GROMACS .gro file of N, CA and C in nm:
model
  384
    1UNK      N    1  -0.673   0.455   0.495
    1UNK     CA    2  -0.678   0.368   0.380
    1UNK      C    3  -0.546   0.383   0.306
    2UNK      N    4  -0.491   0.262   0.281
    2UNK     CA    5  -0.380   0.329   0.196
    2UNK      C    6  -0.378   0.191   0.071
    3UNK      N    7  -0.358   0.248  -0.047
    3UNK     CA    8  -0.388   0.201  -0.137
    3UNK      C    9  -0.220   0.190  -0.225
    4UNK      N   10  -0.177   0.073  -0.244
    4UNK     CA   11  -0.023   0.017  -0.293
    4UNK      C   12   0.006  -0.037  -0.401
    5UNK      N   13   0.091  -0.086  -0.397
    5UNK     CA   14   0.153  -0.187  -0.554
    5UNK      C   15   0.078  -0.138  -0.683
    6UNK      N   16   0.112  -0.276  -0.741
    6UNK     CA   17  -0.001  -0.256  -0.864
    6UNK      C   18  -0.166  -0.215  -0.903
    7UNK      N   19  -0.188  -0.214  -0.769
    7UNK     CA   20  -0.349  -0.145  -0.726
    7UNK      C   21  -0.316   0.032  -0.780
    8UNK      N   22  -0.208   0.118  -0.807
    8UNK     CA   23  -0.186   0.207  -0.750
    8UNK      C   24  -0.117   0.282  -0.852
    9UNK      N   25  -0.018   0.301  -0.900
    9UNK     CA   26   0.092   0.338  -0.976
    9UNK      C   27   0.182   0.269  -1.035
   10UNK      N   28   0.245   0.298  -1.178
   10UNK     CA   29   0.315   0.263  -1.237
   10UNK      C   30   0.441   0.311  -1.171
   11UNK      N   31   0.561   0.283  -1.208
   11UNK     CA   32   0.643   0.325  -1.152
   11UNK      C   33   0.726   0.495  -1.237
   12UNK      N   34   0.723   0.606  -1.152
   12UNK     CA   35   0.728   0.711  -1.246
   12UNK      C   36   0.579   0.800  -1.263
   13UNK      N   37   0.532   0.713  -1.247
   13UNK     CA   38   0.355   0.797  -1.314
   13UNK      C   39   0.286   0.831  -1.202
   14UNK      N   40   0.204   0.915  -1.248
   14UNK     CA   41   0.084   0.979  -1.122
   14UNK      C   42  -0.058   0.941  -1.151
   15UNK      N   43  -0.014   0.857  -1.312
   15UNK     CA   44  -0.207   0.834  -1.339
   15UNK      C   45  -0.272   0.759  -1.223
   16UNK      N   46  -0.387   0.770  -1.171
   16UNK     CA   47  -0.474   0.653  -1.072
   16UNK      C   48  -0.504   0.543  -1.157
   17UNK      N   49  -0.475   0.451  -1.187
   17UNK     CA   50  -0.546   0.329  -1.273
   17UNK      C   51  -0.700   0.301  -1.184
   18UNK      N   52  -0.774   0.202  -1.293
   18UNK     CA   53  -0.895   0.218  -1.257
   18UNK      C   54  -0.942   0.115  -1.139
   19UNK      N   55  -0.808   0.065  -1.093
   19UNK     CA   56  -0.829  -0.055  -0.965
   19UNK      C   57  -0.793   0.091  -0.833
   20UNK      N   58  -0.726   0.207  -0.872
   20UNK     CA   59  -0.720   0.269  -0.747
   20UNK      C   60  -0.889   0.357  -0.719
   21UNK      N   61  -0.893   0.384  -0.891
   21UNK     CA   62  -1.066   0.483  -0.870
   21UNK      C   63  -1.136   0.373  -0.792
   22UNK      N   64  -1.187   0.238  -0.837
   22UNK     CA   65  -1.230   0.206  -0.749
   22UNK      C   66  -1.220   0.150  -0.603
   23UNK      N   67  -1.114   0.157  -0.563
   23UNK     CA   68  -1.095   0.169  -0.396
   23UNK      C   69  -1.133   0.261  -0.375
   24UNK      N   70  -1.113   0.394  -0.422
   24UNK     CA   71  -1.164   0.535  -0.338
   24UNK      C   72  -1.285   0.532  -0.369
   25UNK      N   73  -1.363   0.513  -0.462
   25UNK     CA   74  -1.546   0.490  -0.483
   25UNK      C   75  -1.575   0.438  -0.396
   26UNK      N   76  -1.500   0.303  -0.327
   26UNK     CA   77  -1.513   0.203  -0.224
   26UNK      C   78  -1.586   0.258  -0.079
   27UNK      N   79  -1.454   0.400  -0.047
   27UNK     CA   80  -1.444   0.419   0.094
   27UNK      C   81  -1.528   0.561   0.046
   28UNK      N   82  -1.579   0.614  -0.062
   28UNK     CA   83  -1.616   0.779  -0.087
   28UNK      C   84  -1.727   0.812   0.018
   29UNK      N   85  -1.764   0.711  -0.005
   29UNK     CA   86  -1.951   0.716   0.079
   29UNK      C   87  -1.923   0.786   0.256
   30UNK      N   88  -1.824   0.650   0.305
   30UNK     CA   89  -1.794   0.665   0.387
   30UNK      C   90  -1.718   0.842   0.450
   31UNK      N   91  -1.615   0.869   0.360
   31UNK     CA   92  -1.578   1.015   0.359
   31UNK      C   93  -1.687   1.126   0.346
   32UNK      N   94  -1.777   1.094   0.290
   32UNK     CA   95  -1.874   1.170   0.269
   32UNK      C   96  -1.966   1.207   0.430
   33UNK      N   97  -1.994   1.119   0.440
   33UNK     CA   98  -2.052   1.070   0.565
   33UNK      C   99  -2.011   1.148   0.672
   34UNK      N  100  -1.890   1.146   0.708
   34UNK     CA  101  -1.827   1.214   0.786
   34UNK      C  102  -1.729   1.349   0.763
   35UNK      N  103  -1.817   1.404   0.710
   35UNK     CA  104  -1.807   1.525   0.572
   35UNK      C  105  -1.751   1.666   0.725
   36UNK      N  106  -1.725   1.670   0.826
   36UNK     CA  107  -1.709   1.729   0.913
   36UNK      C  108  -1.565   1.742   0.912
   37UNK      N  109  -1.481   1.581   0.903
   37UNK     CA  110  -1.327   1.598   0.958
   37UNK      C  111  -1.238   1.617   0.801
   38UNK      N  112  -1.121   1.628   0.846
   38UNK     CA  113  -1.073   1.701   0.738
   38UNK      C  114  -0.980   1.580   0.666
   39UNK      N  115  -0.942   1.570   0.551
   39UNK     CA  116  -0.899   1.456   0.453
   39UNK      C  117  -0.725   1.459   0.460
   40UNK      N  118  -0.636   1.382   0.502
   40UNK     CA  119  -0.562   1.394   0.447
   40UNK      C  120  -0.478   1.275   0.321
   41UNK      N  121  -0.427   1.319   0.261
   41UNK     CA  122  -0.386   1.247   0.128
   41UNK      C  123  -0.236   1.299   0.093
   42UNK      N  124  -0.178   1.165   0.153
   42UNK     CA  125   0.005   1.136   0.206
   42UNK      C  126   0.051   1.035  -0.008
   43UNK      N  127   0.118   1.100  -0.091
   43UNK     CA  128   0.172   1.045  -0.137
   43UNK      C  129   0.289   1.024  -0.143
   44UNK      N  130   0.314   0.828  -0.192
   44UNK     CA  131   0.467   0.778  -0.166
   44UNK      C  132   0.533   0.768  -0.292
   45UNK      N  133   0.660   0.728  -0.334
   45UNK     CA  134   0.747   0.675  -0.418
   45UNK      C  135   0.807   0.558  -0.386
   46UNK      N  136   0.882   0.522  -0.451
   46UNK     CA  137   0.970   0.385  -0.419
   46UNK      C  138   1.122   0.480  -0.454
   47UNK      N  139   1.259   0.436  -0.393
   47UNK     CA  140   1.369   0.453  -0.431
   47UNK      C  141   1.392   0.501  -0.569
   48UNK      N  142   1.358   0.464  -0.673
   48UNK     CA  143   1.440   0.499  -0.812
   48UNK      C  144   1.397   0.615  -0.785
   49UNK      N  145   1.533   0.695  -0.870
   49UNK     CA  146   1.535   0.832  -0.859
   49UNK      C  147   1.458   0.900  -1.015
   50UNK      N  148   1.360   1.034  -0.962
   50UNK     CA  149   1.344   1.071  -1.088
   50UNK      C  150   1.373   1.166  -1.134
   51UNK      N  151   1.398   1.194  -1.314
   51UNK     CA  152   1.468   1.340  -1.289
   51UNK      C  153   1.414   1.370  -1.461
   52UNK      N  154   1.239   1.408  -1.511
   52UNK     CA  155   1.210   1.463  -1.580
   52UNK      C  156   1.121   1.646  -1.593
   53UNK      N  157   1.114   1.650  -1.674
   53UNK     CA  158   1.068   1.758  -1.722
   53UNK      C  159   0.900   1.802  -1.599
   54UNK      N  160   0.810   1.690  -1.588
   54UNK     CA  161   0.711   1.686  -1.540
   54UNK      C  162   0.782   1.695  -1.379
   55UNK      N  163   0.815   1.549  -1.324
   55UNK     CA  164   0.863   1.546  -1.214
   55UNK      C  165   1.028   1.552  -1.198
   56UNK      N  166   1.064   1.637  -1.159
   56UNK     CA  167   1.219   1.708  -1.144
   56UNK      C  168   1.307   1.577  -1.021
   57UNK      N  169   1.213   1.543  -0.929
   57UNK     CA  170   1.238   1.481  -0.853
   57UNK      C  171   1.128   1.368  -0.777
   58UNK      N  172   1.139   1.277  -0.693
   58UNK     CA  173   1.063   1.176  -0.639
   58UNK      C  174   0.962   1.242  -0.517
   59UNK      N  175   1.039   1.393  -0.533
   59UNK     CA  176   0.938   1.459  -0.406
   59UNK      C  177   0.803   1.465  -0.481
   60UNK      N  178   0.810   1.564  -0.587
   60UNK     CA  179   0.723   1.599  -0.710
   60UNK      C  180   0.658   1.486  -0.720
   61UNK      N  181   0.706   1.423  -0.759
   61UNK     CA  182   0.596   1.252  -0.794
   61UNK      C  183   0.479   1.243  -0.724
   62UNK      N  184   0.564   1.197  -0.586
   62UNK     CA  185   0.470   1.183  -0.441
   62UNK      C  186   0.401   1.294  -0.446
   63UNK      N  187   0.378   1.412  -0.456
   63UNK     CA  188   0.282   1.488  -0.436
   63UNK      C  189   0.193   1.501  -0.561
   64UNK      N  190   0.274   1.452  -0.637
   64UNK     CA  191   0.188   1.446  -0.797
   64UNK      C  192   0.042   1.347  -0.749
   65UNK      N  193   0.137   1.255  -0.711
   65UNK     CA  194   0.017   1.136  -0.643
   65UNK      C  195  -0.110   1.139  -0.584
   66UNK      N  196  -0.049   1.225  -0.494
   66UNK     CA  197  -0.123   1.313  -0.415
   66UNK      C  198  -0.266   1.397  -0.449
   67UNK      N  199  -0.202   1.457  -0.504
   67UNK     CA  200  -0.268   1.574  -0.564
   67UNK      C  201  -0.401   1.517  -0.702
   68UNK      N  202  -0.351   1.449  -0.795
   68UNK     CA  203  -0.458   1.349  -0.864
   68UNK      C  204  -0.488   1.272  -0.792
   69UNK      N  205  -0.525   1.205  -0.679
   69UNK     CA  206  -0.598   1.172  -0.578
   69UNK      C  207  -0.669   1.221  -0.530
   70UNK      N  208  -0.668   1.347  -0.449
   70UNK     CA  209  -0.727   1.496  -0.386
   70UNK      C  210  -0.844   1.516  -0.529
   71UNK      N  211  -0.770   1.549  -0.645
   71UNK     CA  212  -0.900   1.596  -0.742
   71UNK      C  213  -0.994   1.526  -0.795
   72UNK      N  214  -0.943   1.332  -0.789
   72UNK     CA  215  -1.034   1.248  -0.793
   72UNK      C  216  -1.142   1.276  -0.656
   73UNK      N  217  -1.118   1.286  -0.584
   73UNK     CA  218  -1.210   1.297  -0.457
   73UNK      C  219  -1.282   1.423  -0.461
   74UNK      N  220  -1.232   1.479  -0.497
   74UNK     CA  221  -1.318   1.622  -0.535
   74UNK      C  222  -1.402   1.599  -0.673
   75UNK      N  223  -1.393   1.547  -0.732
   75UNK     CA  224  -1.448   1.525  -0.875
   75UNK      C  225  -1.596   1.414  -0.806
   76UNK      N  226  -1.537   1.372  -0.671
   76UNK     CA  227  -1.673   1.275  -0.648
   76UNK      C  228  -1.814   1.320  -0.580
   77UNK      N  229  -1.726   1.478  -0.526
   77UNK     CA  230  -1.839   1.563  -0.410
   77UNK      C  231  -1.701   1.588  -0.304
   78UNK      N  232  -1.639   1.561  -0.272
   78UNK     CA  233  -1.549   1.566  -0.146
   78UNK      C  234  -1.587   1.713  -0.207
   79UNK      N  235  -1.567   1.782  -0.076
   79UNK     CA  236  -1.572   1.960  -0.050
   79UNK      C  237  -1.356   1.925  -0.029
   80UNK      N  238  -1.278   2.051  -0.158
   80UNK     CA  239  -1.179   2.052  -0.180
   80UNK      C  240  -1.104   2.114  -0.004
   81UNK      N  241  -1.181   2.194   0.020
   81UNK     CA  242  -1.135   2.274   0.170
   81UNK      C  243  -1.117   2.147   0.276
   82UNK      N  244  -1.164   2.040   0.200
   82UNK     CA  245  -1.197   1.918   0.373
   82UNK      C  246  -1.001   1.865   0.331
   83UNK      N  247  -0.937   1.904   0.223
   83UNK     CA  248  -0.905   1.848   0.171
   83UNK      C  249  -0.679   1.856   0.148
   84UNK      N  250  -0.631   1.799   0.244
   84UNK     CA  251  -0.486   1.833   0.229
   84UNK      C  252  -0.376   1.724   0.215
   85UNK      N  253  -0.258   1.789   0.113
   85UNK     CA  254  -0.192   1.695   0.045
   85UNK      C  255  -0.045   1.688   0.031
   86UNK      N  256  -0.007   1.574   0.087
   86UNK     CA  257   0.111   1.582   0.117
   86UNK      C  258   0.231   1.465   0.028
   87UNK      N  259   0.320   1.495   0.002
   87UNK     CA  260   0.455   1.436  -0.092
   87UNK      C  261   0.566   1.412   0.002
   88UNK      N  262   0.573   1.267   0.019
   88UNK     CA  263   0.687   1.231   0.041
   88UNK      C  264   0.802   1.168   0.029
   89UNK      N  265   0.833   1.152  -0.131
   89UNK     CA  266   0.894   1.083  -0.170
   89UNK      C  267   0.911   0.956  -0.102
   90UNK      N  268   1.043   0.910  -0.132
   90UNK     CA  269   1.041   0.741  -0.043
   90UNK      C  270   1.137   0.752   0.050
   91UNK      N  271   1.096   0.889   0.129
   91UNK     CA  272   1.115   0.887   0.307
   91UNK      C  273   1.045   0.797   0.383
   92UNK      N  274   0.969   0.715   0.377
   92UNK     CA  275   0.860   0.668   0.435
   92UNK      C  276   0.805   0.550   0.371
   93UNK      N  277   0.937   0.453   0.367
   93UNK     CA  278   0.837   0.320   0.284
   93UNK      C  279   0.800   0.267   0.396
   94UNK      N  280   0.734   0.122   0.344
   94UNK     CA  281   0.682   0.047   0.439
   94UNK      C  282   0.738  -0.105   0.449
   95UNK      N  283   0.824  -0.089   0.307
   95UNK     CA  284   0.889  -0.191   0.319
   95UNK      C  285   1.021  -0.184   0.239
   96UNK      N  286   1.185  -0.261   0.303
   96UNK     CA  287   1.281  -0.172   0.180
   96UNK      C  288   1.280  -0.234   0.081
   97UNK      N  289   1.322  -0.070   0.019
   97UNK     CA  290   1.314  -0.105  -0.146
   97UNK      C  291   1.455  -0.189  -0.186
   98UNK      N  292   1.404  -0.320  -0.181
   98UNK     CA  293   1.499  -0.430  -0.210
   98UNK      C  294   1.505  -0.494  -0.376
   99UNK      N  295   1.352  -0.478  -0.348
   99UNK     CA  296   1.288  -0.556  -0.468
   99UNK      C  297   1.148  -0.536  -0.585
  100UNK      N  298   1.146  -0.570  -0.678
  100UNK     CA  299   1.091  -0.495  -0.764
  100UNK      C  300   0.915  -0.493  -0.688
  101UNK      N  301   0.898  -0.591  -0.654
  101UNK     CA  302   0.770  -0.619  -0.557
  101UNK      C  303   0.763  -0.510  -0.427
  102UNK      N  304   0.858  -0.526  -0.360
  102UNK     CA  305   0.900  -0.404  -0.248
  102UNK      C  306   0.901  -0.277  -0.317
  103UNK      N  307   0.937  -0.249  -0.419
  103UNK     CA  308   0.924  -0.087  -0.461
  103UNK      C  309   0.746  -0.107  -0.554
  104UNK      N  310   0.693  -0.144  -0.591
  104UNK     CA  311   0.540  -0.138  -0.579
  104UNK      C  312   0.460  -0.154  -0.445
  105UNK      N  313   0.504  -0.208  -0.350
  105UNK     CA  314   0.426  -0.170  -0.220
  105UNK      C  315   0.456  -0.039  -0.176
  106UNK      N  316   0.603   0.004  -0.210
  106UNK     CA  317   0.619   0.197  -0.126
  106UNK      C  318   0.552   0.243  -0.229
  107UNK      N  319   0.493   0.227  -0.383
  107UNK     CA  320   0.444   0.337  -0.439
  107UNK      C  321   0.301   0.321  -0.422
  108UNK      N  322   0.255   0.450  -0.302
  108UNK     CA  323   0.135   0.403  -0.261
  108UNK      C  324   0.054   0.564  -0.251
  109UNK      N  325  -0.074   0.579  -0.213
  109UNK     CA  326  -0.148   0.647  -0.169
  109UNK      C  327  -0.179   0.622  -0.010
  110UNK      N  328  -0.195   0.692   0.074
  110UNK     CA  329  -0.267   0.740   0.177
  110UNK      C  330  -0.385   0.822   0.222
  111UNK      N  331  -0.483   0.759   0.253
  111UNK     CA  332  -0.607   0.839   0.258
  111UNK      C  333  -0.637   0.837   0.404
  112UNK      N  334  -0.634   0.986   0.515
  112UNK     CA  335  -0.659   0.961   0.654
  112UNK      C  336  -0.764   1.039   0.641
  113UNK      N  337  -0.878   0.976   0.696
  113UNK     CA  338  -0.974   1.097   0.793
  113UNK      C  339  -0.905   1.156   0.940
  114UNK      N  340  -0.933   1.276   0.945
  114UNK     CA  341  -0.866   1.335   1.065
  114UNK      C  342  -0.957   1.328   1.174
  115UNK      N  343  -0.963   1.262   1.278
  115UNK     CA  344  -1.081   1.272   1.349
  115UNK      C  345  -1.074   1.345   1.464
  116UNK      N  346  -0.908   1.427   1.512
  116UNK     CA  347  -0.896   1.452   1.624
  116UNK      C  348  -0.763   1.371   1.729
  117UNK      N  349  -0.789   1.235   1.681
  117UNK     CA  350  -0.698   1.140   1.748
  117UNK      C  351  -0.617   1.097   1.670
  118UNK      N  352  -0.497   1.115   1.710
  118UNK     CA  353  -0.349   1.106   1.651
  118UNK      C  354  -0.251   1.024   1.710
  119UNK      N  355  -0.241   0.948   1.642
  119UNK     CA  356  -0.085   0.834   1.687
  119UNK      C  357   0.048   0.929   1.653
  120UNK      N  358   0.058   1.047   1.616
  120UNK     CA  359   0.162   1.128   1.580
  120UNK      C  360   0.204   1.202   1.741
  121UNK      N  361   0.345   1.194   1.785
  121UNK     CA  362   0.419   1.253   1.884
  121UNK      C  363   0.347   1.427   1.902
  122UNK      N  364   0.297   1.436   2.027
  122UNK     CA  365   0.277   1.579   2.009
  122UNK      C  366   0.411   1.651   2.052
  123UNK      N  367   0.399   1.794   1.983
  123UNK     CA  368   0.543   1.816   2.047
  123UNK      C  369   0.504   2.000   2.135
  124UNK      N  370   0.552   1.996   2.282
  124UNK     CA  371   0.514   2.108   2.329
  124UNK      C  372   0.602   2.210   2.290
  125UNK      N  373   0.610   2.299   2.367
  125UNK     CA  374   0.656   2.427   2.375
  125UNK      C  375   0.793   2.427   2.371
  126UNK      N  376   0.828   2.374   2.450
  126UNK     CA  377   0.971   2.350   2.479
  126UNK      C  378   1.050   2.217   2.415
  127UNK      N  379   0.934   2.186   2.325
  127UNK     CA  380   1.034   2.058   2.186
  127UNK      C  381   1.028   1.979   2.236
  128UNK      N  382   0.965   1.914   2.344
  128UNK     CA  383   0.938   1.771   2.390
  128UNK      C  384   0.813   1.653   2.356
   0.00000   0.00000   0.00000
């Protein structure tokens, strides 16, 4: 699930507005359900750089994101242990940050159930 734009974050902020609580109310049931695999919760940024007191940098943000996401889900029943959180600043948009519209689609949330099956490169022994 990944939850974007104006659904999502201000630009700078980590609050959830109440169009993101309810997407995750949306899919909670469902997480619940399958209360076995483990949660992960990928937060993004857009390009502008940040540099306050709270968040030092755009890494901070993204995991800020993150992380008040993770405790919304825990605040719903999610078991916190099902539960891991990751910041990635805006290594990882989805679209470039060209435009003021384009930097509200990279400031996003990510919500994966882990089920086992991974579109991610495995990498062996020998780095291949």
């Amino acid at each position: 699930m990944t939850i974007r734009g104006d659904v999502s974050f201000e630009s700078g902020s980590d609050v959830l507005t109440d169009k993101v609580k309810s997407a995750i109310q949306t899919v909670e049931p469902y997480l619940m359900e399958m209360g076995s695999y483990p949660i992960e919760v990928d937060g993004h940024s857009d390009d502008i750089p940040i540099h306050t007191d709270r968040f030092p940098s755009n890494l901070h943000l993204s995991t800020g994101r993150a992380l008040k996401t993770a405790e919304f889900l825990i605040s719903l029943g999610v078991e916190p242990k099902r539960i891991t959180v990751q910041g990635f600043a805006d290594n990882k948009p989805v679209v470039p940050n060209t435009s003021k519209e384009n930097r509200q689609k990279n400031r996003r949330i990510e919500i994966a159930l882990i089920t086992g099956e991974s579109s991610k490169p495995m990498v062996t022994e020998e780095g291949q």
